[in-house]
């Protein structure tokens, strides 16, 4: 029971810490929460359920920032985009974990890069579906914007990884993760 409680505590701690870190980036980049970066990090350092929990927690925090601090309007389009971002965040987490699982036994950098790329594509795919209905497909899939977002999320992923590893190095217990199966 104690091990289960300490495992749950470590999971909750990391979900909270990474949600706070993503909220800081959300504020810094005017509500551009780094969902693909969070998904890739979670895919290699957390259990699948905790990765989904992180995606949802970061989404809730981003919505609180957008609607509470940045004054987003409460119109159907904005609410629709909020729902789309939530679904995209969860899709990114699921796909990143699937890719990381498939590459179990490979090197960390390969799994991280593949999970990141797959999570980014899943995120943008869901956004594209919502853009078909809500408008903005051209800007959502603009090569220039996608390259900028991919690079920004990649840089944030590196910063989050350094934060994670730094905190573990000073004694913060690592997030519990699933046992990797050999590929």
mmCIF file with all atom_site columns, C-alpha atoms in Angstrom:
data_model
loop_
_atom_site.group_PDB
_atom_site.id
_atom_site.type_symbol
_atom_site.label_atom_id
_atom_site.label_alt_id
_atom_site.label_comp_id
_atom_site.label_asym_id
_atom_site.label_entity_id
_atom_site.label_seq_id
_atom_site.pdbx_PDB_ins_code
_atom_site.Cartn_x
_atom_site.Cartn_y
_atom_site.Cartn_z
_atom_site.occupancy
_atom_site.B_iso_or_equiv
_atom_site.pdbx_formal_charge
_atom_site.auth_seq_id
_atom_site.auth_comp_id
_atom_site.auth_asym_id
_atom_site.auth_atom_id
_atom_site.pdbx_PDB_model_num
ATOM 1   C CA . UNK A 1 1   ? 0.000   0.000  0.000   1.00 0.00 ? 1   UNK A CA 1
ATOM 2   C CA . UNK A 1 2   ? 2.810   2.420  0.877   1.00 0.00 ? 2   UNK A CA 1
ATOM 3   C CA . UNK A 1 3   ? 4.530   1.796  -2.456  1.00 0.00 ? 3   UNK A CA 1
ATOM 4   C CA . UNK A 1 4   ? 1.226   2.430  -4.243  1.00 0.00 ? 4   UNK A CA 1
ATOM 5   C CA . UNK A 1 5   ? 0.712   5.666  -2.323  1.00 0.00 ? 5   UNK A CA 1
ATOM 6   C CA . UNK A 1 6   ? 4.264   6.859  -2.972  1.00 0.00 ? 6   UNK A CA 1
ATOM 7   C CA . UNK A 1 7   ? 3.875   5.979  -6.666  1.00 0.00 ? 7   UNK A CA 1
ATOM 8   C CA . UNK A 1 8   ? 0.631   7.945  -6.865  1.00 0.00 ? 8   UNK A CA 1
ATOM 9   C CA . UNK A 1 9   ? 2.262   10.842 -5.010  1.00 0.00 ? 9   UNK A CA 1
ATOM 10  C CA . UNK A 1 10  ? 5.188   10.941 -7.441  1.00 0.00 ? 10  UNK A CA 1
ATOM 11  C CA . UNK A 1 11  ? 2.777   10.827 -10.396 1.00 0.00 ? 11  UNK A CA 1
ATOM 12  C CA . UNK A 1 12  ? 0.710   13.670 -8.990  1.00 0.00 ? 12  UNK A CA 1
ATOM 13  C CA . UNK A 1 13  ? 3.839   15.688 -8.209  1.00 0.00 ? 13  UNK A CA 1
ATOM 14  C CA . UNK A 1 14  ? 5.115   15.419 -11.791 1.00 0.00 ? 14  UNK A CA 1
ATOM 15  C CA . UNK A 1 15  ? 1.750   16.196 -13.311 1.00 0.00 ? 15  UNK A CA 1
ATOM 16  C CA . UNK A 1 16  ? 1.609   19.314 -11.142 1.00 0.00 ? 16  UNK A CA 1
ATOM 17  C CA . UNK A 1 17  ? 5.226   20.362 -11.816 1.00 0.00 ? 17  UNK A CA 1
ATOM 18  C CA . UNK A 1 18  ? 4.959   19.904 -15.572 1.00 0.00 ? 18  UNK A CA 1
ATOM 19  C CA . UNK A 1 19  ? 1.571   21.618 -15.657 1.00 0.00 ? 19  UNK A CA 1
ATOM 20  C CA . UNK A 1 20  ? 3.090   24.603 -13.858 1.00 0.00 ? 20  UNK A CA 1
ATOM 21  C CA . UNK A 1 21  ? 6.034   24.629 -16.272 1.00 0.00 ? 21  UNK A CA 1
ATOM 22  C CA . UNK A 1 22  ? 3.683   24.466 -19.265 1.00 0.00 ? 22  UNK A CA 1
ATOM 23  C CA . UNK A 1 23  ? 1.556   27.261 -17.793 1.00 0.00 ? 23  UNK A CA 1
ATOM 24  C CA . UNK A 1 24  ? 4.648   29.450 -17.641 1.00 0.00 ? 24  UNK A CA 1
ATOM 25  C CA . UNK A 1 25  ? 5.262   28.780 -21.344 1.00 0.00 ? 25  UNK A CA 1
ATOM 26  C CA . UNK A 1 26  ? 1.573   29.384 -22.037 1.00 0.00 ? 26  UNK A CA 1
ATOM 27  C CA . UNK A 1 27  ? 1.879   32.831 -20.466 1.00 0.00 ? 27  UNK A CA 1
ATOM 28  C CA . UNK A 1 28  ? 5.185   33.549 -22.195 1.00 0.00 ? 28  UNK A CA 1
ATOM 29  C CA . UNK A 1 29  ? 3.871   32.595 -25.646 1.00 0.00 ? 29  UNK A CA 1
ATOM 30  C CA . UNK A 1 30  ? 0.305   33.962 -25.290 1.00 0.00 ? 30  UNK A CA 1
ATOM 31  C CA . UNK A 1 31  ? -1.516  30.694 -24.760 1.00 0.00 ? 31  UNK A CA 1
ATOM 32  C CA . UNK A 1 32  ? 0.627   28.429 -26.949 1.00 0.00 ? 32  UNK A CA 1
ATOM 33  C CA . UNK A 1 33  ? 0.754   25.477 -24.558 1.00 0.00 ? 33  UNK A CA 1
ATOM 34  C CA . UNK A 1 34  ? 3.472   23.011 -25.624 1.00 0.00 ? 34  UNK A CA 1
ATOM 35  C CA . UNK A 1 35  ? 1.240   19.932 -25.748 1.00 0.00 ? 35  UNK A CA 1
ATOM 36  C CA . UNK A 1 36  ? 3.468   17.918 -28.131 1.00 0.00 ? 36  UNK A CA 1
ATOM 37  C CA . UNK A 1 37  ? 6.518   18.578 -25.928 1.00 0.00 ? 37  UNK A CA 1
ATOM 38  C CA . UNK A 1 38  ? 4.622   17.484 -22.816 1.00 0.00 ? 38  UNK A CA 1
ATOM 39  C CA . UNK A 1 39  ? 3.371   14.396 -24.650 1.00 0.00 ? 39  UNK A CA 1
ATOM 40  C CA . UNK A 1 40  ? 6.854   13.318 -25.710 1.00 0.00 ? 40  UNK A CA 1
ATOM 41  C CA . UNK A 1 41  ? 8.316   13.848 -22.254 1.00 0.00 ? 41  UNK A CA 1
ATOM 42  C CA . UNK A 1 42  ? 5.446   11.959 -20.648 1.00 0.00 ? 42  UNK A CA 1
ATOM 43  C CA . UNK A 1 43  ? 5.755   9.120  -23.176 1.00 0.00 ? 43  UNK A CA 1
ATOM 44  C CA . UNK A 1 44  ? 9.272   8.385  -21.955 1.00 0.00 ? 44  UNK A CA 1
ATOM 45  C CA . UNK A 1 45  ? 8.979   9.294  -18.293 1.00 0.00 ? 45  UNK A CA 1
ATOM 46  C CA . UNK A 1 46  ? 5.389   8.512  -17.236 1.00 0.00 ? 46  UNK A CA 1
ATOM 47  C CA . UNK A 1 47  ? 2.794   5.825  -17.444 1.00 0.00 ? 47  UNK A CA 1
ATOM 48  C CA . UNK A 1 48  ? 0.223   6.265  -20.228 1.00 0.00 ? 48  UNK A CA 1
ATOM 49  C CA . UNK A 1 49  ? -2.591  7.237  -17.850 1.00 0.00 ? 49  UNK A CA 1
ATOM 50  C CA . UNK A 1 50  ? -0.409  9.823  -16.154 1.00 0.00 ? 50  UNK A CA 1
ATOM 51  C CA . UNK A 1 51  ? 0.588   11.226 -19.556 1.00 0.00 ? 51  UNK A CA 1
ATOM 52  C CA . UNK A 1 52  ? -3.086  11.645 -20.412 1.00 0.00 ? 52  UNK A CA 1
ATOM 53  C CA . UNK A 1 53  ? -3.652  13.206 -16.990 1.00 0.00 ? 53  UNK A CA 1
ATOM 54  C CA . UNK A 1 54  ? -0.834  15.646 -17.710 1.00 0.00 ? 54  UNK A CA 1
ATOM 55  C CA . UNK A 1 55  ? -2.361  16.545 -21.094 1.00 0.00 ? 55  UNK A CA 1
ATOM 56  C CA . UNK A 1 56  ? -5.724  17.222 -19.465 1.00 0.00 ? 56  UNK A CA 1
ATOM 57  C CA . UNK A 1 57  ? -4.221  19.182 -16.561 1.00 0.00 ? 57  UNK A CA 1
ATOM 58  C CA . UNK A 1 58  ? -2.149  21.324 -18.948 1.00 0.00 ? 58  UNK A CA 1
ATOM 59  C CA . UNK A 1 59  ? -5.243  21.877 -21.109 1.00 0.00 ? 59  UNK A CA 1
ATOM 60  C CA . UNK A 1 60  ? -7.306  22.989 -18.085 1.00 0.00 ? 60  UNK A CA 1
ATOM 61  C CA . UNK A 1 61  ? -4.503  25.346 -17.038 1.00 0.00 ? 61  UNK A CA 1
ATOM 62  C CA . UNK A 1 62  ? -4.240  26.770 -20.561 1.00 0.00 ? 62  UNK A CA 1
ATOM 63  C CA . UNK A 1 63  ? -7.990  27.350 -20.693 1.00 0.00 ? 63  UNK A CA 1
ATOM 64  C CA . UNK A 1 64  ? -7.866  29.078 -17.306 1.00 0.00 ? 64  UNK A CA 1
ATOM 65  C CA . UNK A 1 65  ? -5.076  31.345 -18.579 1.00 0.00 ? 65  UNK A CA 1
ATOM 66  C CA . UNK A 1 66  ? -6.881  32.047 -21.860 1.00 0.00 ? 66  UNK A CA 1
ATOM 67  C CA . UNK A 1 67  ? -10.326 32.722 -20.478 1.00 0.00 ? 67  UNK A CA 1
ATOM 68  C CA . UNK A 1 68  ? -9.294  34.041 -17.058 1.00 0.00 ? 68  UNK A CA 1
ATOM 69  C CA . UNK A 1 69  ? -6.187  36.119 -17.724 1.00 0.00 ? 69  UNK A CA 1
ATOM 70  C CA . UNK A 1 70  ? -6.082  36.783 -21.458 1.00 0.00 ? 70  UNK A CA 1
ATOM 71  C CA . UNK A 1 71  ? -9.783  37.600 -21.787 1.00 0.00 ? 71  UNK A CA 1
ATOM 72  C CA . UNK A 1 72  ? -10.752 35.074 -24.458 1.00 0.00 ? 72  UNK A CA 1
ATOM 73  C CA . UNK A 1 73  ? -14.343 35.641 -25.607 1.00 0.00 ? 73  UNK A CA 1
ATOM 74  C CA . UNK A 1 74  ? -17.025 33.158 -24.566 1.00 0.00 ? 74  UNK A CA 1
ATOM 75  C CA . UNK A 1 75  ? -18.380 32.670 -28.079 1.00 0.00 ? 75  UNK A CA 1
ATOM 76  C CA . UNK A 1 76  ? -19.103 29.320 -29.801 1.00 0.00 ? 76  UNK A CA 1
ATOM 77  C CA . UNK A 1 77  ? -16.001 29.470 -32.003 1.00 0.00 ? 77  UNK A CA 1
ATOM 78  C CA . UNK A 1 78  ? -13.614 30.093 -29.103 1.00 0.00 ? 78  UNK A CA 1
ATOM 79  C CA . UNK A 1 79  ? -15.293 27.407 -27.002 1.00 0.00 ? 79  UNK A CA 1
ATOM 80  C CA . UNK A 1 80  ? -15.056 25.040 -29.978 1.00 0.00 ? 80  UNK A CA 1
ATOM 81  C CA . UNK A 1 81  ? -11.360 25.735 -30.319 1.00 0.00 ? 81  UNK A CA 1
ATOM 82  C CA . UNK A 1 82  ? -10.946 25.095 -26.602 1.00 0.00 ? 82  UNK A CA 1
ATOM 83  C CA . UNK A 1 83  ? -12.552 21.663 -27.012 1.00 0.00 ? 83  UNK A CA 1
ATOM 84  C CA . UNK A 1 84  ? -10.410 21.007 -30.094 1.00 0.00 ? 84  UNK A CA 1
ATOM 85  C CA . UNK A 1 85  ? -7.237  21.817 -28.182 1.00 0.00 ? 85  UNK A CA 1
ATOM 86  C CA . UNK A 1 86  ? -8.262  19.436 -25.403 1.00 0.00 ? 86  UNK A CA 1
ATOM 87  C CA . UNK A 1 87  ? -8.879  16.605 -27.845 1.00 0.00 ? 87  UNK A CA 1
ATOM 88  C CA . UNK A 1 88  ? -5.641  17.389 -29.688 1.00 0.00 ? 88  UNK A CA 1
ATOM 89  C CA . UNK A 1 89  ? -3.690  17.317 -26.403 1.00 0.00 ? 89  UNK A CA 1
ATOM 90  C CA . UNK A 1 90  ? -5.074  13.896 -25.494 1.00 0.00 ? 90  UNK A CA 1
ATOM 91  C CA . UNK A 1 91  ? -4.484  12.571 -29.032 1.00 0.00 ? 91  UNK A CA 1
ATOM 92  C CA . UNK A 1 92  ? -0.902  13.812 -28.865 1.00 0.00 ? 92  UNK A CA 1
ATOM 93  C CA . UNK A 1 93  ? -0.353  12.023 -25.546 1.00 0.00 ? 93  UNK A CA 1
ATOM 94  C CA . UNK A 1 94  ? -1.850  8.761  -26.800 1.00 0.00 ? 94  UNK A CA 1
ATOM 95  C CA . UNK A 1 95  ? 0.105   8.724  -30.065 1.00 0.00 ? 95  UNK A CA 1
ATOM 96  C CA . UNK A 1 96  ? 3.393   9.713  -28.396 1.00 0.00 ? 96  UNK A CA 1
ATOM 97  C CA . UNK A 1 97  ? 3.002   6.843  -25.920 1.00 0.00 ? 97  UNK A CA 1
ATOM 98  C CA . UNK A 1 98  ? 2.130   4.385  -28.685 1.00 0.00 ? 98  UNK A CA 1
ATOM 99  C CA . UNK A 1 99  ? 5.235   5.321  -30.658 1.00 0.00 ? 99  UNK A CA 1
ATOM 100 C CA . UNK A 1 100 ? 7.466   5.176  -27.577 1.00 0.00 ? 100 UNK A CA 1
ATOM 101 C CA . UNK A 1 101 ? 6.033   1.728  -26.751 1.00 0.00 ? 101 UNK A CA 1
ATOM 102 C CA . UNK A 1 102 ? 6.705   0.469  -30.282 1.00 0.00 ? 102 UNK A CA 1
ATOM 103 C CA . UNK A 1 103 ? 10.301  1.635  -30.064 1.00 0.00 ? 103 UNK A CA 1
ATOM 104 C CA . UNK A 1 104 ? 10.975  0.092  -26.644 1.00 0.00 ? 104 UNK A CA 1
ATOM 105 C CA . UNK A 1 105 ? 14.505  -1.206 -26.509 1.00 0.00 ? 105 UNK A CA 1
ATOM 106 C CA . UNK A 1 106 ? 15.825  1.507  -28.820 1.00 0.00 ? 106 UNK A CA 1
ATOM 107 C CA . UNK A 1 107 ? 17.890  4.421  -27.599 1.00 0.00 ? 107 UNK A CA 1
ATOM 108 C CA . UNK A 1 108 ? 16.363  7.195  -25.530 1.00 0.00 ? 108 UNK A CA 1
ATOM 109 C CA . UNK A 1 109 ? 17.039  9.908  -28.128 1.00 0.00 ? 109 UNK A CA 1
ATOM 110 C CA . UNK A 1 110 ? 15.382  7.883  -30.907 1.00 0.00 ? 110 UNK A CA 1
ATOM 111 C CA . UNK A 1 111 ? 12.312  7.175  -28.789 1.00 0.00 ? 111 UNK A CA 1
ATOM 112 C CA . UNK A 1 112 ? 12.071  10.800 -27.650 1.00 0.00 ? 112 UNK A CA 1
ATOM 113 C CA . UNK A 1 113 ? 12.430  12.225 -31.160 1.00 0.00 ? 113 UNK A CA 1
ATOM 114 C CA . UNK A 1 114 ? 9.922   9.759  -32.624 1.00 0.00 ? 114 UNK A CA 1
ATOM 115 C CA . UNK A 1 115 ? 7.420   10.301 -29.798 1.00 0.00 ? 115 UNK A CA 1
ATOM 116 C CA . UNK A 1 116 ? 7.769   14.064 -30.246 1.00 0.00 ? 116 UNK A CA 1
ATOM 117 C CA . UNK A 1 117 ? 7.302   13.997 -34.017 1.00 0.00 ? 117 UNK A CA 1
ATOM 118 C CA . UNK A 1 118 ? 4.321   11.633 -33.773 1.00 0.00 ? 118 UNK A CA 1
ATOM 119 C CA . UNK A 1 119 ? 2.738   13.633 -30.946 1.00 0.00 ? 119 UNK A CA 1
ATOM 120 C CA . UNK A 1 120 ? 3.172   16.854 -32.928 1.00 0.00 ? 120 UNK A CA 1
ATOM 121 C CA . UNK A 1 121 ? 1.581   15.343 -36.043 1.00 0.00 ? 121 UNK A CA 1
ATOM 122 C CA . UNK A 1 122 ? -1.337  13.926 -34.030 1.00 0.00 ? 122 UNK A CA 1
ATOM 123 C CA . UNK A 1 123 ? -1.872  17.306 -32.370 1.00 0.00 ? 123 UNK A CA 1
ATOM 124 C CA . UNK A 1 124 ? -1.839  19.158 -35.699 1.00 0.00 ? 124 UNK A CA 1
ATOM 125 C CA . UNK A 1 125 ? -4.094  16.526 -37.285 1.00 0.00 ? 125 UNK A CA 1
ATOM 126 C CA . UNK A 1 126 ? -6.829  17.088 -34.715 1.00 0.00 ? 126 UNK A CA 1
ATOM 127 C CA . UNK A 1 127 ? -6.384  20.858 -35.037 1.00 0.00 ? 127 UNK A CA 1
ATOM 128 C CA . UNK A 1 128 ? -6.826  20.527 -38.811 1.00 0.00 ? 128 UNK A CA 1
ATOM 129 C CA . UNK A 1 129 ? -10.107 18.657 -38.336 1.00 0.00 ? 129 UNK A CA 1
ATOM 130 C CA . UNK A 1 130 ? -11.410 21.417 -36.053 1.00 0.00 ? 130 UNK A CA 1
ATOM 131 C CA . UNK A 1 131 ? -10.142 24.090 -38.468 1.00 0.00 ? 131 UNK A CA 1
ATOM 132 C CA . UNK A 1 132 ? -12.294 22.547 -41.193 1.00 0.00 ? 132 UNK A CA 1
ATOM 133 C CA . UNK A 1 133 ? -15.377 23.363 -39.134 1.00 0.00 ? 133 UNK A CA 1
ATOM 134 C CA . UNK A 1 134 ? -14.274 26.467 -37.232 1.00 0.00 ? 134 UNK A CA 1
ATOM 135 C CA . UNK A 1 135 ? -12.137 28.119 -39.902 1.00 0.00 ? 135 UNK A CA 1
ATOM 136 C CA . UNK A 1 136 ? -8.459  28.836 -40.083 1.00 0.00 ? 136 UNK A CA 1
ATOM 137 C CA . UNK A 1 137 ? -7.308  25.716 -41.933 1.00 0.00 ? 137 UNK A CA 1
ATOM 138 C CA . UNK A 1 138 ? -4.854  27.691 -44.064 1.00 0.00 ? 138 UNK A CA 1
ATOM 139 C CA . UNK A 1 139 ? -3.124  29.274 -41.089 1.00 0.00 ? 139 UNK A CA 1
ATOM 140 C CA . UNK A 1 140 ? -3.297  26.082 -39.005 1.00 0.00 ? 140 UNK A CA 1
ATOM 141 C CA . UNK A 1 141 ? -1.447  24.126 -41.681 1.00 0.00 ? 141 UNK A CA 1
ATOM 142 C CA . UNK A 1 142 ? 0.823   26.928 -42.904 1.00 0.00 ? 142 UNK A CA 1
ATOM 143 C CA . UNK A 1 143 ? 4.284   25.404 -43.441 1.00 0.00 ? 143 UNK A CA 1
ATOM 144 C CA . UNK A 1 144 ? 5.939   28.452 -41.901 1.00 0.00 ? 144 UNK A CA 1
ATOM 145 C CA . UNK A 1 145 ? 3.738   28.344 -38.793 1.00 0.00 ? 145 UNK A CA 1
ATOM 146 C CA . UNK A 1 146 ? 4.097   24.569 -38.446 1.00 0.00 ? 146 UNK A CA 1
ATOM 147 C CA . UNK A 1 147 ? 7.911   24.813 -38.682 1.00 0.00 ? 147 UNK A CA 1
ATOM 148 C CA . UNK A 1 148 ? 7.915   27.587 -36.086 1.00 0.00 ? 148 UNK A CA 1
ATOM 149 C CA . UNK A 1 149 ? 5.657   25.585 -33.750 1.00 0.00 ? 149 UNK A CA 1
ATOM 150 C CA . UNK A 1 150 ? 7.698   22.404 -34.262 1.00 0.00 ? 150 UNK A CA 1
ATOM 151 C CA . UNK A 1 151 ? 10.941  24.246 -33.418 1.00 0.00 ? 151 UNK A CA 1
ATOM 152 C CA . UNK A 1 152 ? 9.417   26.093 -30.434 1.00 0.00 ? 152 UNK A CA 1
ATOM 153 C CA . UNK A 1 153 ? 7.894   22.907 -28.998 1.00 0.00 ? 153 UNK A CA 1
ATOM 154 C CA . UNK A 1 154 ? 11.195  21.092 -29.591 1.00 0.00 ? 154 UNK A CA 1
ATOM 155 C CA . UNK A 1 155 ? 13.099  23.756 -27.664 1.00 0.00 ? 155 UNK A CA 1
ATOM 156 C CA . UNK A 1 156 ? 10.524  23.582 -24.867 1.00 0.00 ? 156 UNK A CA 1
ATOM 157 C CA . UNK A 1 157 ? 10.856  19.787 -24.827 1.00 0.00 ? 157 UNK A CA 1
ATOM 158 C CA . UNK A 1 158 ? 14.615  20.123 -24.278 1.00 0.00 ? 158 UNK A CA 1
ATOM 159 C CA . UNK A 1 159 ? 14.019  22.640 -21.456 1.00 0.00 ? 159 UNK A CA 1
ATOM 160 C CA . UNK A 1 160 ? 11.386  20.411 -19.818 1.00 0.00 ? 160 UNK A CA 1
ATOM 161 C CA . UNK A 1 161 ? 13.684  17.397 -20.099 1.00 0.00 ? 161 UNK A CA 1
ATOM 162 C CA . UNK A 1 162 ? 16.500  19.350 -18.456 1.00 0.00 ? 162 UNK A CA 1
ATOM 163 C CA . UNK A 1 163 ? 14.104  20.483 -15.715 1.00 0.00 ? 163 UNK A CA 1
ATOM 164 C CA . UNK A 1 164 ? 12.915  16.910 -15.175 1.00 0.00 ? 164 UNK A CA 1
ATOM 165 C CA . UNK A 1 165 ? 16.434  15.475 -15.066 1.00 0.00 ? 165 UNK A CA 1
ATOM 166 C CA . UNK A 1 166 ? 17.698  18.321 -12.871 1.00 0.00 ? 166 UNK A CA 1
ATOM 167 C CA . UNK A 1 167 ? 14.947  17.837 -10.306 1.00 0.00 ? 167 UNK A CA 1
ATOM 168 C CA . UNK A 1 168 ? 15.491  14.063 -10.271 1.00 0.00 ? 168 UNK A CA 1
ATOM 169 C CA . UNK A 1 169 ? 19.238  14.662 -9.830  1.00 0.00 ? 169 UNK A CA 1
ATOM 170 C CA . UNK A 1 170 ? 18.621  16.724 -6.677  1.00 0.00 ? 170 UNK A CA 1
ATOM 171 C CA . UNK A 1 171 ? 16.378  14.070 -5.163  1.00 0.00 ? 171 UNK A CA 1
ATOM 172 C CA . UNK A 1 172 ? 12.851  14.629 -6.444  1.00 0.00 ? 172 UNK A CA 1
ATOM 173 C CA . UNK A 1 173 ? 11.488  11.130 -7.111  1.00 0.00 ? 173 UNK A CA 1
ATOM 174 C CA . UNK A 1 174 ? 11.039  10.416 -10.813 1.00 0.00 ? 174 UNK A CA 1
ATOM 175 C CA . UNK A 1 175 ? 7.589   9.868  -12.240 1.00 0.00 ? 175 UNK A CA 1
ATOM 176 C CA . UNK A 1 176 ? 6.551   6.214  -12.236 1.00 0.00 ? 176 UNK A CA 1
ATOM 177 C CA . UNK A 1 177 ? 6.689   4.724  -15.687 1.00 0.00 ? 177 UNK A CA 1
ATOM 178 C CA . UNK A 1 178 ? 5.532   1.569  -17.372 1.00 0.00 ? 178 UNK A CA 1
ATOM 179 C CA . UNK A 1 179 ? 8.013   -1.223 -17.853 1.00 0.00 ? 179 UNK A CA 1
ATOM 180 C CA . UNK A 1 180 ? 9.283   -1.184 -21.426 1.00 0.00 ? 180 UNK A CA 1
ATOM 181 C CA . UNK A 1 181 ? 8.916   -4.354 -23.425 1.00 0.00 ? 181 UNK A CA 1
ATOM 182 C CA . UNK A 1 182 ? 11.751  -5.424 -25.664 1.00 0.00 ? 182 UNK A CA 1
ATOM 183 C CA . UNK A 1 183 ? 11.139  -4.505 -29.285 1.00 0.00 ? 183 UNK A CA 1
#
